[in-house]
Amino acid sequence: GAVVSQHPSWVICKSGTSVKIECRSLDFQATTMFWYRQFPKQSLMLMATSNEGSKATYEQGVEKDKFLINHASLTLSTLTVTSAHPEDSSFYICSASFQPNEKLFFGSGTQLSVL
Amino acid sequence: GENVEQHPSTLSVQEGDSAVIKCTYSDSASNYFPWYKQELGKGPQLIIDIRSNVGEKKDQRIAVTLNKTAKHFSLHITETQPEDSAVYFCAASIGGFQKLVFGTGTRLLVSP
């Protein structure tokens, strides 16, 4: 299957700082990427849809000023958690697909812990 | 909006037995139904998927069935092995294939 790389795999930061997570499609170009959030022992919740060259589309209840998404190229999308707080601690996962209307592949996830 | 329910939440089987996980969805417009396997601390891995114009699909020990009329689909794993132990998520598409709503997950434990 397609390879989606996510970095870092885990990060610990102090409350009030910002953290950037990268998602790369290694062997294909992804015009659309998705960012999910997963709390322990819970399901994946879609946060936003990242479109190359345009603004991201956020799901209801997700603060766009807190979770900044940039999709500057066809192989890279970034999620920046700004002014992180302990309640932002979670597992963040990105996904991408080859082309519109095709199956999704997920990155390995980033465990964020905010102290 | 789309709502996906998944059962059971936990499933324990002996090695070699079969395992079945069931999901129901609410949006009749959904047309793509993937299944993902997630191991601890890792991202979900696509294991099989089915589209609405197909009733059943099989890949070695894994099969998925879809009943569009009843709006439910199931994952079948035969001859289970300890390495099948993981959390399995079903999902249904909204607005086309790419945007997915996930079920609540099933923790499968296969005992040797």
PDB file of C-alpha atoms in Angstrom:
ATOM      1  CA  GLY A   1       0.000   0.000   0.000  1.00  0.00           C
ATOM      2  CA  ALA A   2       0.893   3.657  -0.199  1.00  0.00           C
ATOM      3  CA  VAL A   3       3.252   5.099   2.382  1.00  0.00           C
ATOM      4  CA  VAL A   4       2.264   8.023   4.542  1.00  0.00           C
ATOM      5  CA  SER A   5       4.975   9.242   6.884  1.00  0.00           C
ATOM      6  CA  GLN A   6       4.240  11.230   9.998  1.00  0.00           C
ATOM      7  CA  HIS A   7       6.757  13.005  12.203  1.00  0.00           C
ATOM      8  CA  PRO A   8       7.411  13.166  15.070  1.00  0.00           C
ATOM      9  CA  SER A   9       6.014   9.938  16.480  1.00  0.00           C
ATOM     10  CA  TRP A  10       5.800  11.459  19.930  1.00  0.00           C
ATOM     11  CA  VAL A  11       6.358  14.879  21.461  1.00  0.00           C
ATOM     12  CA  ILE A  12       6.250  16.310  24.962  1.00  0.00           C
ATOM     13  CA  CYS A  13       5.865  20.039  25.362  1.00  0.00           C
ATOM     14  CA  LYS A  14       5.140  22.630  28.005  1.00  0.00           C
ATOM     15  CA  SER A  15       1.752  24.273  28.277  1.00  0.00           C
ATOM     16  CA  GLY A  16       1.559  27.428  26.163  1.00  0.00           C
ATOM     17  CA  THR A  17       4.037  26.327  23.513  1.00  0.00           C
ATOM     18  CA  SER A  18       3.279  25.371  19.912  1.00  0.00           C
ATOM     19  CA  VAL A  19       3.935  22.028  18.296  1.00  0.00           C
ATOM     20  CA  LYS A  20       4.166  21.196  14.592  1.00  0.00           C
ATOM     21  CA  ILE A  21       3.363  17.758  13.186  1.00  0.00           C
ATOM     22  CA  GLU A  22       4.313  16.811   9.632  1.00  0.00           C
ATOM     23  CA  CYS A  23       2.538  14.406   7.315  1.00  0.00           C
ATOM     24  CA  ARG A  24       4.178  13.333   4.071  1.00  0.00           C
ATOM     25  CA  SER A  25       3.028  11.118   1.237  1.00  0.00           C
ATOM     26  CA  LEU A  26       6.242   9.378   0.241  1.00  0.00           C
ATOM     27  CA  ASP A  27       5.428   7.684  -3.032  1.00  0.00           C
ATOM     28  CA  PHE A  28       2.446   9.582  -4.375  1.00  0.00           C
ATOM     29  CA  GLN A  29       0.978  13.054  -4.627  1.00  0.00           C
ATOM     30  CA  ALA A  30      -1.928  13.823  -2.347  1.00  0.00           C
ATOM     31  CA  THR A  31      -4.131  16.759  -3.196  1.00  0.00           C
ATOM     32  CA  THR A  32      -6.141  16.069  -0.053  1.00  0.00           C
ATOM     33  CA  MET A  33      -5.029  14.973   3.383  1.00  0.00           C
ATOM     34  CA  PHE A  34      -7.070  14.490   6.523  1.00  0.00           C
ATOM     35  CA  TRP A  35      -6.185  15.058  10.172  1.00  0.00           C
ATOM     36  CA  TYR A  36      -7.721  12.911  12.895  1.00  0.00           C
ATOM     37  CA  ARG A  37      -7.560  12.959  16.659  1.00  0.00           C
ATOM     38  CA  GLN A  38      -7.843   9.890  18.866  1.00  0.00           C
ATOM     39  CA  PHE A  39      -8.173   9.768  22.638  1.00  0.00           C
ATOM     40  CA  PRO A  40      -7.144   6.608  24.525  1.00  0.00           C
ATOM     41  CA  LYS A  41      -9.379   3.632  23.773  1.00  0.00           C
ATOM     42  CA  GLN A  42     -11.624   5.749  21.602  1.00  0.00           C
ATOM     43  CA  SER A  43     -12.347   6.046  17.908  1.00  0.00           C
ATOM     44  CA  LEU A  44     -10.844   8.414  15.365  1.00  0.00           C
ATOM     45  CA  MET A  45     -12.469  11.809  15.075  1.00  0.00           C
ATOM     46  CA  LEU A  46     -11.973  13.837  11.920  1.00  0.00           C
ATOM     47  CA  MET A  47     -10.590  17.273  12.702  1.00  0.00           C
ATOM     48  CA  ALA A  48     -10.067  18.823   9.294  1.00  0.00           C
ATOM     49  CA  THR A  49      -9.554  18.285   5.599  1.00  0.00           C
ATOM     50  CA  SER A  50      -6.336  19.699   4.219  1.00  0.00           C
ATOM     51  CA  ASN A  51      -6.394  20.799   0.585  1.00  0.00           C
ATOM     52  CA  GLU A  52      -3.211  21.579  -1.313  1.00  0.00           C
ATOM     53  CA  GLY A  53      -2.982  25.278  -2.123  1.00  0.00           C
ATOM     54  CA  SER A  54      -6.126  26.318  -0.285  1.00  0.00           C
ATOM     55  CA  LYS A  55      -7.504  26.746   3.199  1.00  0.00           C
ATOM     56  CA  ALA A  56      -8.316  23.713   5.279  1.00  0.00           C
ATOM     57  CA  THR A  57     -11.888  22.761   6.037  1.00  0.00           C
ATOM     58  CA  TYR A  58     -12.514  22.183   9.731  1.00  0.00           C
ATOM     59  CA  GLU A  59     -15.128  19.953  11.315  1.00  0.00           C
ATOM     60  CA  GLN A  60     -17.672  21.436  13.644  1.00  0.00           C
ATOM     61  CA  GLY A  61     -16.246  22.134  17.073  1.00  0.00           C
ATOM     62  CA  VAL A  62     -12.599  22.215  15.965  1.00  0.00           C
ATOM     63  CA  GLU A  63     -10.890  25.551  16.594  1.00  0.00           C
ATOM     64  CA  LYS A  64      -9.141  26.596  13.394  1.00  0.00           C
ATOM     65  CA  ASP A  65      -7.013  29.178  15.205  1.00  0.00           C
ATOM     66  CA  LYS A  66      -5.742  26.528  17.586  1.00  0.00           C
ATOM     67  CA  PHE A  67      -5.096  23.798  15.043  1.00  0.00           C
ATOM     68  CA  LEU A  68      -3.358  25.453  12.116  1.00  0.00           C
ATOM     69  CA  ILE A  69      -3.134  23.362   8.967  1.00  0.00           C
ATOM     70  CA  ASN A  70      -0.885  24.079   6.029  1.00  0.00           C
ATOM     71  CA  HIS A  71      -0.803  22.008   2.848  1.00  0.00           C
ATOM     72  CA  ALA A  72       1.875  23.808   0.858  1.00  0.00           C
ATOM     73  CA  SER A  73       2.795  20.991  -1.506  1.00  0.00           C
ATOM     74  CA  LEU A  74       1.311  17.817  -2.938  1.00  0.00           C
ATOM     75  CA  THR A  75       3.344  15.683  -0.550  1.00  0.00           C
ATOM     76  CA  LEU A  76       3.312  17.627   2.712  1.00  0.00           C
ATOM     77  CA  SER A  77       0.676  18.791   5.160  1.00  0.00           C
ATOM     78  CA  THR A  78       1.441  20.181   8.606  1.00  0.00           C
ATOM     79  CA  LEU A  79      -0.681  20.521  11.719  1.00  0.00           C
ATOM     80  CA  THR A  80       0.414  23.077  14.294  1.00  0.00           C
ATOM     81  CA  VAL A  81      -1.133  22.949  17.737  1.00  0.00           C
ATOM     82  CA  THR A  82      -0.823  26.506  18.997  1.00  0.00           C
ATOM     83  CA  SER A  83      -0.641  27.495  22.663  1.00  0.00           C
ATOM     84  CA  ALA A  84      -1.013  23.874  23.666  1.00  0.00           C
ATOM     85  CA  HIS A  85      -2.774  22.936  26.884  1.00  0.00           C
ATOM     86  CA  PRO A  86      -2.963  19.601  28.721  1.00  0.00           C
ATOM     87  CA  GLU A  87      -6.404  18.934  27.234  1.00  0.00           C
ATOM     88  CA  ASP A  88      -4.784  18.955  23.774  1.00  0.00           C
ATOM     89  CA  SER A  89      -2.838  15.843  24.733  1.00  0.00           C
ATOM     90  CA  SER A  90      -3.930  13.180  22.296  1.00  0.00           C
ATOM     91  CA  PHE A  91      -2.895  10.911  19.433  1.00  0.00           C
ATOM     92  CA  TYR A  92      -2.969  12.821  16.147  1.00  0.00           C
ATOM     93  CA  ILE A  93      -3.092  10.904  12.874  1.00  0.00           C
ATOM     94  CA  CYS A  94      -3.014  12.063   9.271  1.00  0.00           C
ATOM     95  CA  SER A  95      -4.251  10.268   6.180  1.00  0.00           C
ATOM     96  CA  ALA A  96      -3.938  10.715   2.446  1.00  0.00           C
ATOM     97  CA  SER A  97      -5.078   9.066  -0.752  1.00  0.00           C
ATOM     98  CA  PHE A  98      -3.745   8.663  -4.261  1.00  0.00           C
ATOM     99  CA  GLN A  99      -6.463  10.608  -5.932  1.00  0.00           C
ATOM    100  CA  PRO A 100     -10.025  11.677  -5.373  1.00  0.00           C
ATOM    101  CA  ASN A 101     -12.395   8.856  -4.535  1.00  0.00           C
ATOM    102  CA  GLU A 102      -9.738   6.333  -3.608  1.00  0.00           C
ATOM    103  CA  LYS A 103      -8.834   4.494  -0.457  1.00  0.00           C
ATOM    104  CA  LEU A 104      -7.175   6.265   2.433  1.00  0.00           C
ATOM    105  CA  PHE A 105      -3.845   5.374   3.998  1.00  0.00           C
ATOM    106  CA  PHE A 106      -2.850   6.555   7.437  1.00  0.00           C
ATOM    107  CA  GLY A 107       0.355   7.778   8.952  1.00  0.00           C
ATOM    108  CA  SER A 108       1.821   6.189  12.059  1.00  0.00           C
ATOM    109  CA  GLY A 109       0.432   8.872  14.346  1.00  0.00           C
ATOM    110  CA  THR A 110       1.898  11.409  16.761  1.00  0.00           C
ATOM    111  CA  GLN A 111       1.389  11.127  20.497  1.00  0.00           C
ATOM    112  CA  LEU A 112       1.293  14.639  21.953  1.00  0.00           C
ATOM    113  CA  SER A 113       1.678  15.119  25.694  1.00  0.00           C
ATOM    114  CA  VAL A 114       1.298  18.640  27.060  1.00  0.00           C
ATOM    115  CA  LEU A 115       2.635  19.171  30.562  1.00  0.00           C
TER     116      LEU A 115
ATOM    117  CA  GLY B   1     -24.975  13.187   9.531  1.00  0.00           C
ATOM    118  CA  GLU B   2     -23.533   9.708   9.207  1.00  0.00           C
ATOM    119  CA  ASN B   3     -23.431   7.557  12.324  1.00  0.00           C
ATOM    120  CA  VAL B   4     -21.595   4.237  12.465  1.00  0.00           C
ATOM    121  CA  GLU B   5     -22.196   1.716  15.235  1.00  0.00           C
ATOM    122  CA  GLN B   6     -19.855  -1.197  15.822  1.00  0.00           C
ATOM    123  CA  HIS B   7     -20.260  -4.391  17.865  1.00  0.00           C
ATOM    124  CA  PRO B   8     -18.905  -6.016  19.889  1.00  0.00           C
ATOM    125  CA  SER B   9     -16.571  -3.649  21.714  1.00  0.00           C
ATOM    126  CA  THR B  10     -14.376  -6.561  22.788  1.00  0.00           C
ATOM    127  CA  LEU B  11     -14.019 -10.036  21.359  1.00  0.00           C
ATOM    128  CA  SER B  12     -11.958 -12.910  22.726  1.00  0.00           C
ATOM    129  CA  VAL B  13     -11.409 -16.059  20.675  1.00  0.00           C
ATOM    130  CA  GLN B  14      -9.114 -19.035  20.678  1.00  0.00           C
ATOM    131  CA  GLU B  15      -6.499 -19.380  17.989  1.00  0.00           C
ATOM    132  CA  GLY B  16      -8.015 -21.020  14.932  1.00  0.00           C
ATOM    133  CA  ASP B  17     -11.536 -19.839  15.649  1.00  0.00           C
ATOM    134  CA  SER B  18     -13.407 -17.345  13.484  1.00  0.00           C
ATOM    135  CA  ALA B  19     -14.156 -13.771  14.520  1.00  0.00           C
ATOM    136  CA  VAL B  20     -17.006 -11.599  13.276  1.00  0.00           C
ATOM    137  CA  ILE B  21     -17.373  -7.867  13.808  1.00  0.00           C
ATOM    138  CA  LYS B  22     -20.520  -6.040  12.741  1.00  0.00           C
ATOM    139  CA  CYS B  23     -21.241  -2.430  11.860  1.00  0.00           C
ATOM    140  CA  THR B  24     -24.338  -0.482  10.938  1.00  0.00           C
ATOM    141  CA  TYR B  25     -24.506   2.897   9.290  1.00  0.00           C
ATOM    142  CA  SER B  26     -27.226   5.490   8.974  1.00  0.00           C
ATOM    143  CA  ASP B  27     -26.625   7.382   5.715  1.00  0.00           C
ATOM    144  CA  SER B  28     -27.985   5.510   2.706  1.00  0.00           C
ATOM    145  CA  ALA B  29     -25.734   7.643   0.483  1.00  0.00           C
ATOM    146  CA  SER B  30     -22.574   6.042   1.919  1.00  0.00           C
ATOM    147  CA  ASN B  31     -20.882   3.996  -0.782  1.00  0.00           C
ATOM    148  CA  TYR B  32     -17.490   2.950   0.560  1.00  0.00           C
ATOM    149  CA  PHE B  33     -16.806   0.812   3.635  1.00  0.00           C
ATOM    150  CA  PRO B  34     -13.211   0.144   4.710  1.00  0.00           C
ATOM    151  CA  TRP B  35     -11.920  -1.809   7.670  1.00  0.00           C
ATOM    152  CA  TYR B  36      -8.793  -0.836   9.561  1.00  0.00           C
ATOM    153  CA  LYS B  37      -6.583  -2.674  12.023  1.00  0.00           C
ATOM    154  CA  GLN B  38      -4.828  -0.589  14.644  1.00  0.00           C
ATOM    155  CA  GLU B  39      -2.067  -1.840  16.897  1.00  0.00           C
ATOM    156  CA  LEU B  40      -1.117  -0.043  20.070  1.00  0.00           C
ATOM    157  CA  GLY B  41       0.593   3.290  19.429  1.00  0.00           C
ATOM    158  CA  LYS B  42       0.324   3.006  15.650  1.00  0.00           C
ATOM    159  CA  GLY B  43      -1.837   4.433  12.909  1.00  0.00           C
ATOM    160  CA  PRO B  44      -4.706   2.412  11.398  1.00  0.00           C
ATOM    161  CA  GLN B  45      -3.797  -0.029   8.639  1.00  0.00           C
ATOM    162  CA  LEU B  46      -6.278  -0.666   5.842  1.00  0.00           C
ATOM    163  CA  ILE B  47      -6.992  -4.405   5.709  1.00  0.00           C
ATOM    164  CA  ILE B  48      -9.957  -4.666   3.367  1.00  0.00           C
ATOM    165  CA  ASP B  49     -12.634  -2.474   1.858  1.00  0.00           C
ATOM    166  CA  ILE B  50     -15.846  -2.836  -0.084  1.00  0.00           C
ATOM    167  CA  ARG B  51     -17.853  -0.578  -2.308  1.00  0.00           C
ATOM    168  CA  SER B  52     -21.615  -0.364  -2.466  1.00  0.00           C
ATOM    169  CA  ASN B  53     -21.940  -2.153  -5.783  1.00  0.00           C
ATOM    170  CA  VAL B  54     -20.468  -5.335  -4.291  1.00  0.00           C
ATOM    171  CA  GLY B  55     -22.011  -7.644  -1.692  1.00  0.00           C
ATOM    172  CA  GLU B  56     -18.949  -9.551  -0.579  1.00  0.00           C
ATOM    173  CA  LYS B  57     -15.184  -9.399  -0.888  1.00  0.00           C
ATOM    174  CA  LYS B  58     -12.547 -11.820   0.316  1.00  0.00           C
ATOM    175  CA  ASP B  59      -8.791 -11.598   0.782  1.00  0.00           C
ATOM    176  CA  GLN B  60      -7.244 -14.794   2.153  1.00  0.00           C
ATOM    177  CA  ARG B  61      -8.488 -15.128   5.764  1.00  0.00           C
ATOM    178  CA  ILE B  62     -10.390 -11.871   5.739  1.00  0.00           C
ATOM    179  CA  ALA B  63     -13.791 -11.217   4.198  1.00  0.00           C
ATOM    180  CA  VAL B  64     -16.277  -8.385   4.295  1.00  0.00           C
ATOM    181  CA  THR B  65     -19.996  -8.556   3.530  1.00  0.00           C
ATOM    182  CA  LEU B  66     -22.325  -5.663   2.842  1.00  0.00           C
ATOM    183  CA  ASN B  67     -26.116  -5.499   3.056  1.00  0.00           C
ATOM    184  CA  LYS B  68     -27.128  -2.146   1.632  1.00  0.00           C
ATOM    185  CA  THR B  69     -30.808  -2.663   2.279  1.00  0.00           C
ATOM    186  CA  ALA B  70     -30.249  -3.236   5.974  1.00  0.00           C
ATOM    187  CA  LYS B  71     -27.323  -0.782   6.059  1.00  0.00           C
ATOM    188  CA  HIS B  72     -24.934  -3.104   7.770  1.00  0.00           C
ATOM    189  CA  PHE B  73     -21.581  -4.642   6.947  1.00  0.00           C
ATOM    190  CA  SER B  74     -19.415  -7.214   8.663  1.00  0.00           C
ATOM    191  CA  LEU B  75     -15.795  -8.284   8.919  1.00  0.00           C
ATOM    192  CA  HIS B  76     -15.037 -11.990   9.054  1.00  0.00           C
ATOM    193  CA  ILE B  77     -11.641 -13.332  10.067  1.00  0.00           C
ATOM    194  CA  THR B  78     -11.135 -17.081   9.775  1.00  0.00           C
ATOM    195  CA  GLU B  79      -8.399 -19.226  11.309  1.00  0.00           C
ATOM    196  CA  THR B  80      -7.462 -16.453  13.705  1.00  0.00           C
ATOM    197  CA  GLN B  81      -3.870 -16.136  14.874  1.00  0.00           C
ATOM    198  CA  PRO B  82      -2.400 -14.330  17.915  1.00  0.00           C
ATOM    199  CA  GLU B  83      -0.993 -11.653  15.605  1.00  0.00           C
ATOM    200  CA  ASP B  84      -4.559 -10.773  14.615  1.00  0.00           C
ATOM    201  CA  SER B  85      -4.962  -9.315  18.113  1.00  0.00           C
ATOM    202  CA  ALA B  86      -5.564  -5.563  17.712  1.00  0.00           C
ATOM    203  CA  VAL B  87      -8.322  -2.984  17.593  1.00  0.00           C
ATOM    204  CA  TYR B  88     -10.429  -3.100  14.447  1.00  0.00           C
ATOM    205  CA  PHE B  89     -12.379  -0.131  13.149  1.00  0.00           C
ATOM    206  CA  CYS B  90     -15.060  -0.065  10.503  1.00  0.00           C
ATOM    207  CA  ALA B  91     -15.800   3.139   8.626  1.00  0.00           C
ATOM    208  CA  ALA B  92     -18.325   4.512   6.177  1.00  0.00           C
ATOM    209  CA  SER B  93     -17.836   7.232   3.622  1.00  0.00           C
ATOM    210  CA  ILE B  94     -19.620  10.547   3.541  1.00  0.00           C
ATOM    211  CA  GLY B  95     -19.581  12.865   0.565  1.00  0.00           C
ATOM    212  CA  GLY B  96     -17.681  10.371  -1.562  1.00  0.00           C
ATOM    213  CA  PHE B  97     -14.913   7.888  -0.769  1.00  0.00           C
ATOM    214  CA  GLN B  98     -12.431  10.041   1.055  1.00  0.00           C
ATOM    215  CA  LYS B  99     -14.245  11.458   4.055  1.00  0.00           C
ATOM    216  CA  LEU B 100     -14.823   8.706   6.599  1.00  0.00           C
ATOM    217  CA  VAL B 101     -16.814   8.272   9.788  1.00  0.00           C
ATOM    218  CA  PHE B 102     -15.402   5.573  12.042  1.00  0.00           C
ATOM    219  CA  GLY B 103     -17.081   3.037  14.253  1.00  0.00           C
ATOM    220  CA  THR B 104     -16.205   2.825  17.937  1.00  0.00           C
ATOM    221  CA  GLY B 105     -13.747  -0.024  17.494  1.00  0.00           C
ATOM    222  CA  THR B 106     -13.522  -3.686  18.507  1.00  0.00           C
ATOM    223  CA  ARG B 107     -10.673  -4.981  20.607  1.00  0.00           C
ATOM    224  CA  LEU B 108      -9.910  -8.488  19.353  1.00  0.00           C
ATOM    225  CA  LEU B 109      -7.861 -10.820  21.503  1.00  0.00           C
ATOM    226  CA  VAL B 110      -6.740 -14.134  20.050  1.00  0.00           C
ATOM    227  CA  SER B 111      -5.431 -16.528  22.669  1.00  0.00           C
ATOM    228  CA  PRO B 112      -2.925 -19.222  21.699  1.00  0.00           C
TER     229      PRO B 112
END
